[in-house]
Short mmCIF file of C-alpha atoms in Angstrom, two decimals:
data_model
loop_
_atom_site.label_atom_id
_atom_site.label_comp_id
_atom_site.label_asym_id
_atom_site.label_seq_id
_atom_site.Cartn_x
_atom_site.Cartn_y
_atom_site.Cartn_z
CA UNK R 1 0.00 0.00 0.00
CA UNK R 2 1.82 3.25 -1.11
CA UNK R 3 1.31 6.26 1.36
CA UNK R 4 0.29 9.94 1.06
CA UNK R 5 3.54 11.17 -0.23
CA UNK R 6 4.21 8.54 -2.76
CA UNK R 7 0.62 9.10 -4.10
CA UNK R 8 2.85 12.97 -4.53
CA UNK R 9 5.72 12.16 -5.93
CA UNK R 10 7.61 12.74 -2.30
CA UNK R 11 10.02 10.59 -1.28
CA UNK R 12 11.75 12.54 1.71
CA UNK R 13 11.14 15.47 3.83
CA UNK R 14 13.53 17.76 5.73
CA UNK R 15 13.92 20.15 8.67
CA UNK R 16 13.31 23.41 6.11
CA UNK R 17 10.21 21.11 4.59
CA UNK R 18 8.40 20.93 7.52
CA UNK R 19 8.92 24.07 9.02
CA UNK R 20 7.78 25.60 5.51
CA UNK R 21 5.08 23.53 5.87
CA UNK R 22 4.00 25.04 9.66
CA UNK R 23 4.93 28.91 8.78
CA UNK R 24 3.34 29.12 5.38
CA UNK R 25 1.31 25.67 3.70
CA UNK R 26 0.52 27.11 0.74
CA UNK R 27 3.87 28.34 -0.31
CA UNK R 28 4.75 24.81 0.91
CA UNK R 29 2.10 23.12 -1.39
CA UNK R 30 2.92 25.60 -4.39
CA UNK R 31 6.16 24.18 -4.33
CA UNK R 32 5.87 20.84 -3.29
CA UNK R 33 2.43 20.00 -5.16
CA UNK R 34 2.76 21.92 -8.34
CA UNK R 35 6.67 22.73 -8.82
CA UNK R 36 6.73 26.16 -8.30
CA UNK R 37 9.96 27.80 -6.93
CA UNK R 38 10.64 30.97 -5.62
CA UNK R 39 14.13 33.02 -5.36
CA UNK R 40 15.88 33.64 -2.20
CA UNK R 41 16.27 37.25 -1.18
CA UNK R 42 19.70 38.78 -0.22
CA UNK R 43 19.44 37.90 2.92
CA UNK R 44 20.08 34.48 2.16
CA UNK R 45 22.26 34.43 0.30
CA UNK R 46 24.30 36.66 2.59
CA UNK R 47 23.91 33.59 4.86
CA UNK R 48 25.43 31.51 2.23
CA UNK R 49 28.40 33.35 1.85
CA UNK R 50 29.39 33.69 5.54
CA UNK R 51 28.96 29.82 5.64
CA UNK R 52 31.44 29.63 3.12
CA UNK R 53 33.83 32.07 4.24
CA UNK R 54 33.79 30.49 7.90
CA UNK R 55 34.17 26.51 6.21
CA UNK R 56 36.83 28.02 4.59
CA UNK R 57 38.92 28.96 7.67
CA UNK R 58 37.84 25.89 9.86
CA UNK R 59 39.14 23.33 7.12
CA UNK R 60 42.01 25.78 6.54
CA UNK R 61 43.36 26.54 10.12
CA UNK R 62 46.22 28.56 8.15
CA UNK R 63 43.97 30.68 6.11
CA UNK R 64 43.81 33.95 7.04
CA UNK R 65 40.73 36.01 8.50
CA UNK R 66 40.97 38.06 5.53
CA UNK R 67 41.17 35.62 2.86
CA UNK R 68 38.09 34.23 4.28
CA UNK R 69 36.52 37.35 4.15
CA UNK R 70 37.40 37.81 0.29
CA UNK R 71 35.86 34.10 -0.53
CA UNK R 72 32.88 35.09 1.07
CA UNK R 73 31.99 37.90 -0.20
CA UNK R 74 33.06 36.65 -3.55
CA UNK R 75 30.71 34.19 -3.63
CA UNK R 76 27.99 36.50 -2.24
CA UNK R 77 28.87 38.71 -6.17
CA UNK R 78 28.28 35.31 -7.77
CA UNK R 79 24.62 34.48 -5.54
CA UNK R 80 23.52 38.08 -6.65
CA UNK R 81 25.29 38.69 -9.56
CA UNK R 82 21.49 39.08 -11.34
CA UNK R 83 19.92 40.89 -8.44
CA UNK R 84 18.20 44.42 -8.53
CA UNK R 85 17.15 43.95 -4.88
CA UNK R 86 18.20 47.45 -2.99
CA UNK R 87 19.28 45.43 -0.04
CA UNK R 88 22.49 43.70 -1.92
CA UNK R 89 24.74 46.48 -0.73
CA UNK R 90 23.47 46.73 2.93
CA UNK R 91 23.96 42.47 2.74
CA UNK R 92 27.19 42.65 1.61
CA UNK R 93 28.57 45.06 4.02
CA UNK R 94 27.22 42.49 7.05
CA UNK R 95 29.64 39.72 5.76
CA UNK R 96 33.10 40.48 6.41
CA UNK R 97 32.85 41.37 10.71
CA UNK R 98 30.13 38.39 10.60
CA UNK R 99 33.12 36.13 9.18
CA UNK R 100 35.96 37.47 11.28
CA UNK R 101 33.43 36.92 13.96
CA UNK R 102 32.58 33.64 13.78
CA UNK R 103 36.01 32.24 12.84
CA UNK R 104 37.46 33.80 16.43
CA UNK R 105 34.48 31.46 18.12
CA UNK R 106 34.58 28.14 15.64
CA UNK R 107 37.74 27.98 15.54
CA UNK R 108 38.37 26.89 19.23
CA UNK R 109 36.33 23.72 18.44
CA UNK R 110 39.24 22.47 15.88
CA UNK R 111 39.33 21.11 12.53
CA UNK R 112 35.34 19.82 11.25
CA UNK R 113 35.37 16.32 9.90
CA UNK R 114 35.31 16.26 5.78
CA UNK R 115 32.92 14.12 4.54
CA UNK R 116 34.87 13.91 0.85
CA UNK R 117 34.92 17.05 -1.21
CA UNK R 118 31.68 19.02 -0.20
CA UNK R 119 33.26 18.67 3.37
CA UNK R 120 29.54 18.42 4.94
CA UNK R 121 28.08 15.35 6.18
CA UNK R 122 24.79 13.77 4.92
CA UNK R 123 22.43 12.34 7.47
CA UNK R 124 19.31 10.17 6.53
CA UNK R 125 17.05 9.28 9.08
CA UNK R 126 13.78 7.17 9.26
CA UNK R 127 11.40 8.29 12.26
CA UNK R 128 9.02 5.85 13.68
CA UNK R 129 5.37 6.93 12.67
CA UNK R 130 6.92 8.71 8.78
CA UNK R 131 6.84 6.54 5.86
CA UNK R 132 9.73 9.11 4.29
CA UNK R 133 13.11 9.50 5.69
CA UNK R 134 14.36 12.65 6.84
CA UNK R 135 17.66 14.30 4.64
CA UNK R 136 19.82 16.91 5.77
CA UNK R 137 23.32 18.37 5.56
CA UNK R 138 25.44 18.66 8.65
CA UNK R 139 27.40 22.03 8.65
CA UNK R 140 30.28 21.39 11.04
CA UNK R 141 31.39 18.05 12.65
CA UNK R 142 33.59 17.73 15.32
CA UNK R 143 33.43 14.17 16.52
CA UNK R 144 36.43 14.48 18.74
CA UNK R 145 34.27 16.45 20.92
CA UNK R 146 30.78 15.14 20.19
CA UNK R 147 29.48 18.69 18.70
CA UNK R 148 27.88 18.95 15.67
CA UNK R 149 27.44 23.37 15.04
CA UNK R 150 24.79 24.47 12.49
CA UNK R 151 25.95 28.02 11.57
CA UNK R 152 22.62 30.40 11.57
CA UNK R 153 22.97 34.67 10.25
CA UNK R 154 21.24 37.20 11.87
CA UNK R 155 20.97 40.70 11.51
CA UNK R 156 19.57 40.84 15.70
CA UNK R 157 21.16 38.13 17.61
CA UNK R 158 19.03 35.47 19.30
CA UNK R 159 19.02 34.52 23.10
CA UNK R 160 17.73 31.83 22.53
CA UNK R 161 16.98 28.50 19.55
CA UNK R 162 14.14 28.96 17.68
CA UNK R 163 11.67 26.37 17.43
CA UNK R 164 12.33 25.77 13.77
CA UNK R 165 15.70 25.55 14.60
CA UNK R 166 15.26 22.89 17.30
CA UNK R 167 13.19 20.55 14.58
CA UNK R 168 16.22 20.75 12.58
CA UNK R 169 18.79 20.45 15.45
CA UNK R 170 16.21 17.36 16.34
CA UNK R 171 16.79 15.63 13.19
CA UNK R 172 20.76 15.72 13.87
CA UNK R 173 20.34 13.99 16.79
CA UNK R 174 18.40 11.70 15.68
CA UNK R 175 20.75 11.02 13.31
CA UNK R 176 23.52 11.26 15.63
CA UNK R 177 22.83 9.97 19.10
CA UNK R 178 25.29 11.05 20.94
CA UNK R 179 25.98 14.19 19.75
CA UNK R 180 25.64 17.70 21.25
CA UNK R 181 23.84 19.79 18.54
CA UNK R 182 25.14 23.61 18.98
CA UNK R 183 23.41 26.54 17.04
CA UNK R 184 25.69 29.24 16.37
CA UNK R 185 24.04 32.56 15.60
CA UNK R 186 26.52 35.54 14.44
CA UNK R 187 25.72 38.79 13.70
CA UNK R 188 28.12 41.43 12.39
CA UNK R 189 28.78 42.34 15.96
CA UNK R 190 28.54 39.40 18.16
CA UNK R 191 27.67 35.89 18.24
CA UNK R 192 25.90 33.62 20.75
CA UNK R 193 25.91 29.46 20.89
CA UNK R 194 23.61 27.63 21.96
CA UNK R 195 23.26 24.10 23.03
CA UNK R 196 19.94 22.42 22.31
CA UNK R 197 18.10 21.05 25.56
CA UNK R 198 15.76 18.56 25.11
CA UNK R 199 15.91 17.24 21.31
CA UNK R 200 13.45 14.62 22.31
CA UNK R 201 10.71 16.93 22.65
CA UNK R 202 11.09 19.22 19.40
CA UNK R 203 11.71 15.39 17.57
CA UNK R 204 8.20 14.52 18.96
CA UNK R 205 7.18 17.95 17.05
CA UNK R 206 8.99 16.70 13.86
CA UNK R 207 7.14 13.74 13.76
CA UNK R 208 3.91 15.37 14.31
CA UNK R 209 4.38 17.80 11.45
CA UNK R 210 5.15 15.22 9.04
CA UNK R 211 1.95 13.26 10.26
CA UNK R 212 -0.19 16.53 9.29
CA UNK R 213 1.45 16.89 6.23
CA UNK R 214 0.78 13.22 5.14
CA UNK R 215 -3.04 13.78 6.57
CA UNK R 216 -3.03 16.51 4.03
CA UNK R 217 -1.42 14.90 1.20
CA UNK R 218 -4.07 12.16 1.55
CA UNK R 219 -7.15 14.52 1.55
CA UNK R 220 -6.97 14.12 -2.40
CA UNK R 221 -4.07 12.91 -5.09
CA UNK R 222 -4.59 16.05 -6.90
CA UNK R 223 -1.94 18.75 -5.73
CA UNK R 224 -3.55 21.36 -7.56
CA UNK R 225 -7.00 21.25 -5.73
CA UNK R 226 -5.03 20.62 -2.63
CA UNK R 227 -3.15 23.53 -3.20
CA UNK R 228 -5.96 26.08 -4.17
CA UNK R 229 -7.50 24.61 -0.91
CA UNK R 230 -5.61 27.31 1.18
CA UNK R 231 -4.58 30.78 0.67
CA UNK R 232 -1.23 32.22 0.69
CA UNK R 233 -0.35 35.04 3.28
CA UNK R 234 1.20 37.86 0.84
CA UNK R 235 1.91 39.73 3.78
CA UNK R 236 4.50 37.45 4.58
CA UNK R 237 8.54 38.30 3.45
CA UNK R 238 8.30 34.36 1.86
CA UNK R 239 6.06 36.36 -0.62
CA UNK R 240 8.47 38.85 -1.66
CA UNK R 241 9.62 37.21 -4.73
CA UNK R 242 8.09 38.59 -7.85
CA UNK R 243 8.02 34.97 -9.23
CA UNK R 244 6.55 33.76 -6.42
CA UNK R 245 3.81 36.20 -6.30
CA UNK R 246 3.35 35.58 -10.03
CA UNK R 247 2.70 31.94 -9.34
CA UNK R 248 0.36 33.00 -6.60
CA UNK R 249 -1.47 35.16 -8.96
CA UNK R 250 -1.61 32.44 -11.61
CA UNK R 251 -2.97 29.80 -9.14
CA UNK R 252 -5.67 31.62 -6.77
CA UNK R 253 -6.18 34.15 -9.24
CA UNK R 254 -10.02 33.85 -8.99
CA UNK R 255 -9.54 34.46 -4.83
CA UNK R 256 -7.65 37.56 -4.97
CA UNK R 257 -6.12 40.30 -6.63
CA UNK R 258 -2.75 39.98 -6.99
CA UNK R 259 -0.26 42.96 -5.55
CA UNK R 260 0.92 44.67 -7.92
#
């Protein structure tokens, strides 16, 4: 008997599925159900870059602060190389001191464990109660020490893990039993780690998601009429791509007017 998200053409979920799925289901069924992407926003990509800046330092104890810096931003030119989007500049004055940052905490922890040349570790995980496994990417792996470190960008620093952040800290442990699973939120002033408490709990949460969304999926095996079933929340910054709002235009066209 195939389930819900075979009848869909799904055949794994992750932590940014699910927590799509929870802060806006009909983006979530736009692109799930009917294959429509949306860009990322500067902001994102910003995040990118520092990631790669800060990899590049950890794997490279010898590289300096201000190489790192260069790659980084470098590779922020190539994510918005296309982009009109006023906020590029303001982005891409946040890397470097978010870089040089980070690197003076991370780099205390060691040298990360490569997993072959993309240097971050797959995990694959089957939760009791989800027909689909769970896929991720690990960002840095220290197993000398039992820390795995998911590197998160802010423009206000956190006090604290947010709950989508626990899910996905949740599915690395699952993956990884014995593992302490450390957030690490920088800022281009300061940064603040955090260990996750409790991954048992938010992993009860993951499973529950993934339950509603198959409890969805088998309301009908047409995507289409499961995804006109809801409305999108323009509102929302998830909505702030002009191809997404086209798509949202194209698909509930007859429930609203689109922006312009």
């Amino acid at each position: 008997m195939t389930s819900a998200f075979d009848r869909h053409g799904i055949d794994h979920l992750s932590a940014s599925s699910i927590n799509l799925f929870v802060a806006q289901p009909a983006m979530w069924a736009m692109q799930k159900l009917m294959g429509r992407k949306s860009m990322v926003g500067p902001a994102a990509h910003r995040g990118t870059a520092i990631e790669a800046g800060v990899e590049m330092g950890l794997f490279d104890p010898s590289a300096p602060v201000e190489a790192c810096q260069d790659a980084a931003i470098v590779r922020f030119n190539q994510l918005t190389a296309l982009s009109a989007d006023p906020a590029v500049e303001k982005e891409r004055a946040n890397i470097a001191p978010a870089v040089a940052i980070a690197l003076a905490e991370l780099r205390q922890y060691g040298v990360p464990e490569a997993a072959g040349e993309t240097r971050q570790h797959r995990i694959e995980v089957e939760l009791p109660g989800v027909p689909v496994p769970f896929i991720g990417w690990l960002d840095f792996w220290f197993p000398e020490h039992g820390i795995i470190v998911d590197l998160k960008t802010q423009a206000r620093l956190s006090s604290k893990i947010s709950d989508p952040h626990a899910r996905q800290g949740a599915i690395y442990h699952a993956a990884h039993g014995n593992a302490e699973i450390r957030f690490a939120y920088v800022t281009p002033q300061k940064m603040g780690v955090y260990r996750l408490e409790d991954p048992r709990t938010h992993l009860d949460r993951v499973v529950s998601i993934a339950q509603s969304i198959e409890r969805f999926l088998s309301l009908s095996d047409d995507g289409a009429m499961l995804t006109r079933s809801l409305s999108p929340d323009l509102d929302s910054f998830y909505w702030n791509d002009p191809a997404a709002r086209r798509a949202a235009d194209e698909i509930w066209r007859h429930t609203f007017k689109a922006a312009p």
